[in-house]
Short mmCIF file of C-alpha atoms and ligand atoms in Angstrom, two decimals:
data_model
loop_
_atom_site.label_atom_id
_atom_site.label_comp_id
_atom_site.label_asym_id
_atom_site.label_seq_id
_atom_site.Cartn_x
_atom_site.Cartn_y
_atom_site.Cartn_z
CA MET A 1 -0.19 -0.01 0.10
CA LYS A 2 2.02 3.09 -1.40
CA GLY A 3 2.21 6.21 1.36
CA ARG A 4 1.00 3.71 4.00
CA THR A 5 2.88 4.51 7.48
CA LEU A 6 3.13 2.24 10.28
CA LEU A 7 1.05 3.06 13.63
CA MET A 8 3.63 1.88 16.40
CA ILE A 9 2.36 4.05 19.39
CA PRO A 10 1.04 2.15 22.45
CA GLY A 11 -2.55 2.43 21.57
CA PRO A 12 -4.32 2.68 19.54
CA ILE A 13 -2.56 0.60 17.52
CA GLU A 14 -2.75 -1.55 14.19
CA PHE A 15 -5.95 -3.44 13.74
CA GLU A 16 -6.13 -6.60 11.77
CA PRO A 17 -8.66 -6.54 8.72
CA ALA A 18 -11.15 -8.93 9.99
CA VAL A 19 -11.67 -6.82 12.73
CA LEU A 20 -12.11 -3.65 10.82
CA GLN A 21 -14.35 -5.48 8.33
CA ALA A 22 -16.90 -6.49 11.58
CA LEU A 23 -16.81 -3.10 12.69
CA GLY A 24 -17.97 -1.86 8.91
CA ALA A 25 -20.60 -4.91 8.54
CA PRO A 26 -24.25 -3.73 8.91
CA THR A 27 -25.50 -2.86 12.29
CA THR A 28 -27.66 -5.32 13.61
CA SER A 29 -30.35 -5.14 16.55
CA HIS A 30 -28.86 -5.59 19.98
CA VAL A 31 -31.66 -8.23 20.50
CA SER A 32 -31.02 -10.13 17.38
CA PRO A 33 -30.23 -13.69 17.94
CA ASP A 34 -26.83 -13.50 15.80
CA PHE A 35 -25.49 -10.32 17.84
CA ILE A 36 -26.89 -12.31 20.91
CA GLU A 37 -24.61 -15.46 19.86
CA THR A 38 -21.64 -12.64 18.88
CA PHE A 39 -22.07 -11.19 22.46
CA GLY A 40 -22.15 -14.31 24.84
CA ARG A 41 -19.40 -15.50 22.74
CA ALA A 42 -17.25 -13.00 23.12
CA ILE A 43 -17.67 -12.79 26.97
CA GLU A 44 -16.98 -16.67 27.45
CA ARG A 45 -13.76 -15.50 25.27
CA MET A 46 -12.63 -12.60 27.25
CA ARG A 47 -12.88 -15.87 30.48
CA GLU A 48 -10.48 -17.64 28.67
CA ILE A 49 -7.87 -14.92 27.73
CA TRP A 50 -8.17 -13.44 30.90
CA CYS A 51 -7.54 -16.90 32.62
CA ALA A 52 -9.93 -16.54 34.77
CA PRO A 53 -13.01 -19.42 34.53
CA SER A 54 -14.07 -17.96 38.11
CA GLY A 55 -14.27 -14.11 36.88
CA GLN A 56 -17.36 -12.11 35.78
CA PRO A 57 -16.75 -10.26 32.44
CA PHE A 58 -18.15 -6.83 31.70
CA VAL A 59 -18.03 -5.31 28.26
CA LEU A 60 -19.14 -1.39 28.19
CA ALA A 61 -19.09 1.18 25.84
CA GLY A 62 -16.31 3.20 26.94
CA SER A 63 -12.56 3.78 26.74
CA GLY A 64 -9.93 2.29 29.59
CA THR A 65 -10.67 5.14 31.97
CA LEU A 66 -14.23 3.97 32.23
CA ALA A 67 -12.83 0.79 33.04
CA MET A 68 -10.99 2.22 35.89
CA ASP A 69 -14.30 4.16 36.79
CA THR A 70 -15.88 0.79 37.45
CA VAL A 71 -13.88 0.30 40.49
CA GLY A 72 -14.32 3.04 41.83
CA ALA A 73 -18.07 3.29 41.18
CA ASN A 74 -18.63 -0.70 42.53
CA LEU A 75 -15.71 -1.40 45.08
CA ILE A 76 -15.34 2.02 46.99
CA GLU A 77 -17.92 3.39 49.67
CA PRO A 78 -17.06 6.87 51.38
CA GLY A 79 -14.06 6.12 53.89
CA ASP A 80 -13.06 2.87 52.38
CA ARG A 81 -9.21 2.78 52.66
CA ALA A 82 -7.31 2.48 49.10
CA LEU A 83 -3.88 1.81 48.25
CA VAL A 84 -2.54 3.06 45.16
CA LEU A 85 0.88 1.51 43.56
CA SER A 86 2.08 4.46 41.28
CA THR A 87 4.71 3.53 38.57
CA GLY A 88 3.71 6.48 36.30
CA VAL A 89 0.70 8.68 35.04
CA PHE A 90 -1.97 5.61 35.18
CA GLY A 91 -1.17 4.84 38.65
CA ASP A 92 -1.90 8.62 39.76
CA ARG A 93 -4.80 8.66 38.09
CA PHE A 94 -6.50 5.83 40.19
CA GLU A 95 -5.73 8.33 43.34
CA ASP A 96 -7.72 11.07 41.86
CA LEU A 97 -10.19 8.48 41.11
CA LEU A 98 -11.13 6.69 43.92
CA SER A 99 -10.85 10.08 46.12
CA ARG A 100 -13.93 10.84 44.04
CA TYR A 101 -15.91 7.93 45.02
CA GLY A 102 -14.64 9.04 48.99
CA ALA A 103 -11.76 6.59 49.33
CA ASP A 104 -9.16 7.43 51.74
CA VAL A 105 -6.36 7.14 49.55
CA THR A 106 -2.84 6.09 50.28
CA VAL A 107 -0.22 6.41 47.13
CA LEU A 108 3.20 4.47 46.87
CA ARG A 109 4.76 6.32 44.42
CA PHE A 110 8.10 4.62 43.06
CA PRO A 111 10.84 6.36 41.53
CA LEU A 112 10.37 7.39 38.29
CA GLY A 113 11.56 4.13 35.77
CA ASP A 114 11.73 1.48 38.82
CA THR A 115 8.83 -1.04 39.48
CA VAL A 116 7.08 -1.37 42.26
CA ASP A 117 8.78 -2.64 45.34
CA PHE A 118 6.71 -5.62 47.06
CA GLU A 119 8.83 -5.58 50.18
CA GLN A 120 7.33 -1.99 50.96
CA VAL A 121 4.21 -2.33 49.47
CA ASP A 122 4.39 -5.43 52.39
CA ARG A 123 5.14 -3.71 54.92
CA ALA A 124 2.61 -0.95 54.16
CA VAL A 125 -0.65 -3.50 53.83
CA ALA A 126 0.54 -4.97 56.83
CA ALA A 127 0.44 -1.61 59.21
CA SER A 128 -3.09 -0.66 58.16
CA GLY A 129 -6.33 -2.13 56.83
CA TYR A 130 -6.92 -1.28 53.20
CA LYS A 131 -9.92 -2.54 51.24
CA LEU A 132 -8.33 -2.25 47.95
CA ILE A 133 -4.81 -2.06 46.23
CA THR A 134 -4.32 -0.67 42.73
CA GLY A 135 -1.64 -1.53 40.61
CA THR A 136 -0.79 -0.76 37.08
CA HIS A 137 0.51 -3.74 35.19
CA VAL A 138 2.37 -1.58 32.42
CA ASP A 139 2.19 2.07 33.04
CA THR A 140 2.21 3.11 29.59
CA SER A 141 3.92 6.51 30.71
CA THR A 142 7.18 4.91 31.78
CA GLY A 143 6.97 1.59 30.08
CA VAL A 144 7.56 0.23 33.50
CA ARG A 145 5.76 -3.56 34.15
CA ILE A 146 5.03 -4.54 37.76
CA ASP A 147 5.25 -8.01 38.73
CA ALA A 148 1.42 -9.12 38.52
CA GLU A 149 1.55 -12.45 39.98
CA ARG A 150 3.44 -11.36 43.31
CA PHE A 151 0.52 -8.40 43.26
CA GLY A 152 -2.42 -10.97 43.37
CA ALA A 153 -0.31 -13.16 46.02
CA LEU A 154 0.06 -10.19 48.18
CA GLY A 155 -3.58 -9.26 47.98
CA ARG A 156 -4.90 -12.79 49.26
CA GLU A 157 -2.34 -12.79 52.01
CA HIS A 158 -3.38 -9.69 53.38
CA ASP A 159 -7.23 -10.43 52.32
CA VAL A 160 -7.06 -6.90 50.37
CA LEU A 161 -8.78 -6.79 46.75
CA THR A 162 -6.61 -6.37 44.06
CA VAL A 163 -7.15 -4.45 41.07
CA LEU A 164 -4.89 -4.65 37.96
CA ASP A 165 -4.90 -1.81 35.60
CA GLY A 166 -4.10 -4.14 32.27
CA VAL A 167 -4.70 -1.60 29.93
CA CYS A 168 -1.55 -1.71 28.46
CA SER A 169 -0.87 -5.49 29.08
CA VAL A 170 -4.06 -7.97 28.52
CA ALA A 171 -3.59 -10.18 25.85
CA GLY A 172 0.37 -9.00 25.81
CA GLU A 173 1.75 -9.36 29.26
CA GLU A 174 1.07 -12.67 30.44
CA ILE A 175 -1.80 -12.51 33.08
CA ARG A 176 -3.41 -15.75 34.96
CA GLN A 177 -6.20 -13.71 36.80
CA ASP A 178 -7.32 -16.60 38.44
CA GLY A 179 -4.02 -18.62 39.33
CA TRP A 180 -2.45 -15.55 40.38
CA GLY A 181 -5.56 -14.61 42.63
CA LEU A 182 -6.48 -11.04 41.00
CA ASP A 183 -9.65 -9.55 41.99
CA VAL A 184 -10.47 -7.13 39.07
CA VAL A 185 -8.32 -6.98 35.61
CA LEU A 186 -9.39 -4.06 33.02
CA THR A 187 -8.54 -3.11 30.09
CA ALA A 188 -9.67 -1.14 26.93
CA SER A 189 -10.26 -2.27 23.60
CA GLN A 190 -7.26 -0.67 21.55
CA LYS A 191 -4.56 -1.78 22.83
CA ALA A 192 -3.06 -5.60 22.58
CA ILE A 193 -6.87 -6.64 22.52
CA GLY A 194 -7.00 -5.42 18.69
CA VAL A 195 -10.09 -3.55 18.70
CA PRO A 196 -10.85 0.24 17.71
CA PRO A 197 -11.19 2.45 20.98
CA GLY A 198 -14.57 2.42 22.65
CA LEU A 199 -14.93 -0.55 24.78
CA ALA A 200 -13.96 -0.77 28.42
CA LEU A 201 -13.38 -4.59 29.50
CA VAL A 202 -13.07 -5.52 33.02
CA VAL A 203 -13.16 -8.76 34.48
CA ALA A 204 -14.25 -9.01 38.31
CA GLY A 205 -13.63 -12.20 40.26
CA PRO A 206 -16.01 -13.84 42.99
CA ARG A 207 -14.26 -11.72 45.59
CA ALA A 208 -14.82 -8.56 43.87
CA ILE A 209 -18.17 -9.42 43.28
CA ASP A 210 -18.98 -10.25 47.04
CA ALA A 211 -17.61 -7.18 48.44
CA PHE A 212 -20.02 -5.27 45.79
CA ARG A 213 -22.89 -7.24 47.16
CA ALA A 214 -21.60 -6.07 50.70
CA ARG A 215 -21.86 -2.83 49.97
CA ARG A 216 -23.86 -0.77 52.25
CA SER A 217 -25.19 2.07 49.95
CA PRO A 218 -26.06 1.83 45.89
CA THR A 219 -23.48 3.36 43.79
CA ALA A 220 -23.18 6.46 42.93
CA ASN A 221 -22.37 6.18 39.44
CA TYR A 222 -25.50 5.10 37.31
CA TYR A 223 -24.32 3.89 33.97
CA ALA A 224 -21.10 1.93 35.49
CA ASP A 225 -23.45 0.18 38.36
CA TRP A 226 -22.60 -3.53 38.15
CA GLU A 227 -26.25 -4.25 39.52
CA LYS A 228 -27.51 -2.66 36.31
CA TRP A 229 -24.72 -4.74 34.10
CA LEU A 230 -24.71 -7.97 35.79
CA PRO A 231 -28.19 -9.17 34.71
CA ILE A 232 -27.15 -7.63 31.15
CA MET A 233 -23.77 -9.82 30.77
CA ARG A 234 -25.74 -13.29 32.01
CA ALA A 235 -28.43 -12.51 29.73
CA TYR A 236 -25.91 -12.51 27.00
CA GLU A 237 -23.85 -15.43 28.23
CA GLU A 238 -27.24 -17.25 28.46
CA ARG A 239 -28.08 -16.16 24.87
CA ARG A 240 -31.33 -14.52 26.00
CA PRO A 241 -32.15 -10.91 24.93
CA SER A 242 -31.88 -7.98 27.71
CA TYR A 243 -31.66 -4.35 27.61
CA PHE A 244 -30.24 -1.45 29.99
CA GLY A 245 -27.89 0.27 27.85
CA THR A 246 -27.59 -0.17 24.45
CA PRO A 247 -24.05 -2.03 23.69
CA ALA A 248 -21.46 -1.02 21.32
CA VAL A 249 -22.93 -3.41 18.75
CA ASN A 250 -20.24 -3.01 16.16
CA LEU A 251 -17.52 -2.63 18.38
CA VAL A 252 -18.42 -5.66 20.11
CA ALA A 253 -18.73 -7.82 16.62
CA ALA A 254 -15.08 -6.43 16.29
CA LEU A 255 -14.46 -7.80 19.73
CA ASP A 256 -15.66 -11.28 19.11
CA VAL A 257 -13.43 -11.38 15.85
CA SER A 258 -10.41 -10.24 17.79
CA LEU A 259 -10.64 -12.36 20.65
CA GLY A 260 -11.20 -15.49 18.55
CA GLN A 261 -8.25 -14.37 16.63
CA ILE A 262 -6.14 -14.51 19.81
CA LEU A 263 -7.51 -18.02 21.08
CA THR A 264 -6.36 -19.29 17.61
CA GLU A 265 -2.95 -17.85 17.96
CA GLY A 266 -2.95 -19.33 21.47
CA ILE A 267 -2.63 -17.30 24.57
CA ASP A 268 1.03 -18.45 25.06
CA ARG A 269 2.26 -18.07 22.10
CA ARG A 270 1.12 -14.50 22.08
CA PHE A 271 2.43 -14.13 25.42
CA GLU A 272 5.95 -15.48 24.04
CA ARG A 273 5.50 -13.25 20.56
CA HIS A 274 5.01 -9.97 22.86
CA ARG A 275 8.25 -10.96 24.78
CA ARG A 276 10.26 -11.51 21.80
CA LEU A 277 8.78 -8.10 20.34
CA GLY A 278 10.02 -6.19 23.54
CA LEU A 279 13.54 -7.76 23.72
CA ALA A 280 14.37 -7.45 20.14
CA CYS A 281 12.82 -3.58 20.39
CA ARG A 282 14.86 -2.99 23.37
CA ALA A 283 17.94 -4.56 21.94
CA ALA A 284 17.60 -2.39 18.90
CA ILE A 285 17.53 0.93 21.03
CA ARG A 286 20.45 -0.31 22.98
CA ALA A 287 22.45 -1.06 20.20
CA LEU A 288 21.73 2.69 18.50
CA GLY A 289 23.23 4.03 22.24
CA LEU A 290 19.76 5.19 23.53
CA THR A 291 19.02 4.44 27.11
CA GLN A 292 15.35 4.03 28.08
CA VAL A 293 13.15 5.11 31.05
CA PRO A 294 12.95 1.57 32.89
CA THR A 295 15.73 1.33 35.18
CA SER A 296 16.15 -2.38 34.55
CA ASP A 297 15.41 -4.65 31.56
CA ASP A 298 13.97 -6.83 33.84
CA HIS A 299 10.87 -4.58 34.38
CA ALA A 300 10.39 -3.06 31.14
CA ALA A 301 7.24 -4.07 29.32
CA SER A 302 6.96 -6.19 26.42
CA THR A 303 3.90 -4.18 24.62
CA LEU A 304 6.00 -0.57 24.22
CA THR A 305 9.40 0.68 24.65
CA ALA A 306 10.43 4.07 26.31
CA PRO A 307 13.62 5.26 24.80
CA LYS A 308 15.18 8.93 26.11
CA TYR A 309 16.43 11.03 22.91
CA PRO A 310 20.60 10.92 22.91
CA GLU A 311 22.42 13.89 23.44
CA GLY A 312 21.50 16.81 21.09
CA VAL A 313 18.16 15.47 19.62
CA VAL A 314 15.16 16.77 20.45
CA GLY A 315 11.59 15.03 20.05
CA THR A 316 10.03 17.83 17.61
CA ASP A 317 12.98 16.87 15.27
CA LEU A 318 13.20 12.97 15.30
CA LEU A 319 9.44 11.72 15.38
CA PRO A 320 8.66 14.01 12.31
CA ARG A 321 11.66 12.36 10.45
CA ILE A 322 10.63 9.08 11.50
CA ARG A 323 7.26 9.26 10.43
CA GLU A 324 8.53 10.34 7.16
CA ALA A 325 10.50 7.20 7.37
CA GLY A 326 6.85 5.14 7.37
CA ALA A 327 6.45 5.01 11.27
CA ILE A 328 4.13 7.02 13.64
CA LEU A 329 5.69 7.07 17.19
CA ALA A 330 4.66 8.61 20.39
CA GLY A 331 6.13 11.49 22.23
CA GLY A 332 7.00 10.98 25.92
CA LEU A 333 3.39 11.31 28.44
CA HIS A 334 5.00 11.42 32.31
CA PRO A 335 5.07 15.44 33.00
CA GLU A 336 8.52 15.06 34.50
CA ILE A 337 10.43 13.72 31.67
CA ARG A 338 7.97 14.31 28.75
CA SER A 339 10.64 16.01 26.24
CA GLU A 340 13.17 13.42 27.53
CA TYR A 341 11.66 10.30 25.74
CA PHE A 342 9.65 8.73 22.96
CA ARG A 343 7.33 5.57 23.24
CA ILE A 344 7.06 2.77 20.26
CA GLY A 345 4.11 0.30 20.91
CA HIS A 346 4.28 -3.11 19.91
CA MET A 347 1.57 -5.28 20.46
CA GLY A 348 -1.45 -6.94 19.40
CA ALA A 349 -1.12 -7.11 15.41
CA THR A 350 2.23 -6.21 15.51
CA ASN A 351 4.57 -8.80 13.47
CA PHE A 352 8.30 -8.92 13.46
CA GLY A 353 8.41 -7.45 10.06
CA ASP A 354 6.48 -4.35 11.75
CA LEU A 355 8.91 -4.01 14.51
CA LEU A 356 12.25 -4.24 12.09
CA ALA A 357 10.48 -1.57 9.68
CA THR A 358 10.10 0.55 12.99
CA VAL A 359 13.72 0.12 14.01
CA GLY A 360 14.76 0.80 10.29
CA ALA A 361 12.83 4.02 10.44
CA ILE A 362 14.28 4.99 13.84
CA GLU A 363 17.58 4.80 12.32
CA ALA A 364 16.86 6.92 9.37
CA GLY A 365 15.43 9.48 11.79
CA LEU A 366 18.21 9.43 14.03
CA GLN A 367 20.56 9.60 11.15
CA ALA A 368 18.92 12.63 9.45
CA CYS A 369 19.16 14.38 13.22
CA GLY A 370 23.00 13.85 13.18
CA HIS A 371 22.94 11.10 16.01
CA GLY A 372 26.20 8.90 15.19
CA PHE A 373 26.09 5.12 15.26
CA GLU A 374 26.60 2.17 12.95
CA ALA A 375 24.54 2.03 10.19
CA GLY A 376 22.21 -1.05 10.75
CA CYS A 377 23.55 -1.96 14.04
CA GLY A 378 19.80 -1.33 15.22
CA VAL A 379 18.18 -3.41 13.02
CA ALA A 380 20.66 -6.33 13.24
CA ALA A 381 20.19 -6.40 16.81
CA ALA A 382 16.23 -6.56 16.69
CA GLN A 383 16.62 -9.12 14.16
CA SER A 384 19.43 -11.48 15.78
CA ILE A 385 16.18 -11.84 18.61
CA LEU A 386 13.63 -12.08 16.58
CA PHE A 387 15.12 -14.58 13.98
CA GLY A 388 18.03 -15.72 15.53
N1 PMP B 401 -4.51 2.97 32.06
C1 PMP B 401 -3.46 2.74 31.37
C2 PMP B 401 -2.23 1.69 31.79
C3 PMP B 401 -3.22 3.39 30.13
O1 PMP B 401 -2.11 3.05 29.25
C4 PMP B 401 -4.46 3.86 29.40
C5 PMP B 401 -4.15 4.67 28.24
N2 PMP B 401 -3.43 4.97 27.64
C6 PMP B 401 -5.64 4.41 30.37
C7 PMP B 401 -5.21 3.39 31.63
C8 PMP B 401 -6.73 4.97 30.28
O2 PMP B 401 -7.37 4.24 28.94
P1 PMP B 401 -8.30 5.19 28.09
O3 PMP B 401 -7.20 6.40 27.31
O4 PMP B 401 -8.68 4.36 26.99
O5 PMP B 401 -9.16 5.95 28.64
#
């Protein structure tokens, strides 16, 4: 396709043609037998992809922030104590959000580029009674990943609800919701799930549903109320018509197609593909002489890479040049270092060839900006991981 530019930002990503076709198909009734089947199957597929056989999926029209909002709306009552583990902008968002619902919020903010120190969290949780802890699996503003398995285990040990913001990780980074004891795992459609923006996706485990049922007062948020949506999700799964708010019919159809593709690839193979993409991208960036925001490769995300601009190169020069060379990348997002780094998304439909083309475009951009390196060394480093 002449003039095509690769969209390599950390969401929205490029989407598979079959997903886009489903989105463009004639809209049907939200209670037609075909759509009921599609929605019911999508709910079942979510459970498989989240590795959450005991979980309750919710699919709402909205973005990832709405998925986060459902947590505040349904699991917080005024005065509840909540602990937010922050490794970037999206962790901080939970502080503001939970406070709106009257939570008494404590934030553990980790140094920029560092991951969560669970020994510190363990001490904080042991010292005071929290109802709920939030963690951002991959903070898209820093490229830092937290240990989601340890996060779940900590929640079980202290009998505290764990909420994992998986907006930049679900279907890209390994997550075993039931096995790891995570109570809520949420995401949005436009990232590794592979569907254009517009769906908030949440899977709530039995402890989260029990906590919701034990509320003393109804939620103050009408649209996000699980009381309204639980019967709807159950009805679709049982292949019965139902209605509360009109579902995003075409997006749900596209979701079902994408979830089917994910299951065809196989969830373990998909995690491994993302792991290789992440390793290869970081190796390329290192070979080009650039440092990165995450302070260690061990906690760098597989779904995006966050390189720092080299000495003498600024984003307003570099990013347009990379774009001219064929790849759209994202600038910095974290307010403390916004102008010091950029972000490369590599998730969902991204294949090894896309990544090599992107590294090639980054090389072209760096060269045009006068950064010195051995031509081709980034591509070679990536290639040796992807095809070595
Ligand atoms: N959490 C994380 C980790 C994110 O990356 C994002 C979006 N970039 C959000 C939450 C918010 O999602 P949305 O923009 O879809 O509202």
